[in-house]
Coordinates of C-alpha atoms in Angstrom, one line a residue:
M10 CA 180.2 147.4 115.9
Q11 CA 181.8 148.7 119.4
G12 CA 184.5 146.8 119.4
E13 CA 185.0 146.9 115.8
E14 CA 188.7 147.6 114.9
G15 CA 189.2 151.1 113.5
T16 CA 186.9 153.7 112.8
E17 CA 185.3 152.3 109.7
W18 CA 181.9 152.6 111.3
L19 CA 182.4 156.5 112.1
L20 CA 183.1 157.3 108.2
E21 CA 180.4 155.3 107.4
L22 CA 178.1 157.4 109.5
L23 CA 179.4 160.4 108.6
T24 CA 179.3 159.7 105.0
D25 CA 175.5 158.7 105.1
V26 CA 174.8 162.4 106.2
Q27 CA 177.7 164.0 104.0
L28 CA 179.9 165.0 106.5
Q29 CA 182.6 162.9 106.0
Q30 CA 185.3 165.8 106.0
Y31 CA 184.8 165.8 109.9
L32 CA 186.2 162.4 110.2
L33 CA 189.6 163.2 111.5
R34 CA 188.4 166.0 113.6
I35 CA 185.9 164.0 115.3
R36 CA 188.1 161.1 115.8
D37 CA 191.3 163.0 117.0
E38 CA 190.0 166.1 118.5
L39 CA 186.9 164.9 120.1
N40 CA 188.4 161.2 120.6
V41 CA 185.3 159.4 119.2
T42 CA 186.3 156.2 118.5
R43 CA 183.2 154.1 119.6
L44 CA 179.5 155.1 119.3
S45 CA 179.0 155.3 123.0
H46 CA 181.6 158.1 122.8
F47 CA 179.0 160.5 121.3
D48 CA 177.4 160.6 124.9
Y49 CA 180.2 162.8 126.2
V50 CA 180.1 165.2 122.7
K51 CA 178.3 168.6 123.1
N52 CA 177.0 170.6 120.1
E53 CA 179.8 173.1 121.6
D54 CA 182.4 170.5 120.9
L55 CA 181.2 170.0 117.3
E56 CA 181.1 174.0 116.5
K57 CA 184.8 174.1 117.7
I58 CA 185.5 171.8 115.0
G59 CA 183.8 173.9 112.7
M60 CA 180.5 172.0 112.3
G61 CA 177.5 174.1 111.7
R62 CA 173.9 173.6 113.2
P63 CA 172.4 171.7 110.2
G64 CA 175.2 169.3 109.9
Q65 CA 175.1 168.7 114.0
R66 CA 171.3 167.8 113.8
R67 CA 172.1 165.6 110.6
L68 CA 175.0 163.8 112.9
W69 CA 172.7 163.5 115.9
E70 CA 170.3 161.9 114.1
A71 CA 172.5 159.5 112.5
V72 CA 173.8 158.6 115.9
K73 CA 170.4 158.1 116.9
R74 CA 169.6 155.7 114.1
R75 CA 172.7 153.7 114.6
R76 CA 172.2 153.1 118.0
A77 CA 168.5 152.0 117.6
L78 CA 170.0 149.8 114.8
Y79 CA 172.3 148.0 117.1
K80 CA 169.9 147.7 119.9
R81 CA 167.5 146.1 117.9
K82 CA 170.5 143.6 116.8
S83 CA 171.6 142.8 120.4
W84 CA 169.1 141.0 121.2
M85 CA 169.6 138.5 118.9
I86 CA 173.1 137.9 119.9
P87 CA 173.4 134.5 122.0
W88 CA 174.9 135.1 125.4
Y89 CA 176.6 131.9 126.4

């Protein structure tokens, strides 16, 4: 997922929480192209792109779920 080309994962994440209208602003203004980039995003940044508090909460919950999902999957990847 982190190495995935493009930002399809981001669109999927935003669509899951009905925030797909923020795709371009999150990608271009906040420079988020990997899940790990959300480590550097603050609520103030999301406010600056026009996202309200309820949307921010939904986004952070979705990011948390996505991280947990990929942590679970990562142990199954063989390291040769």
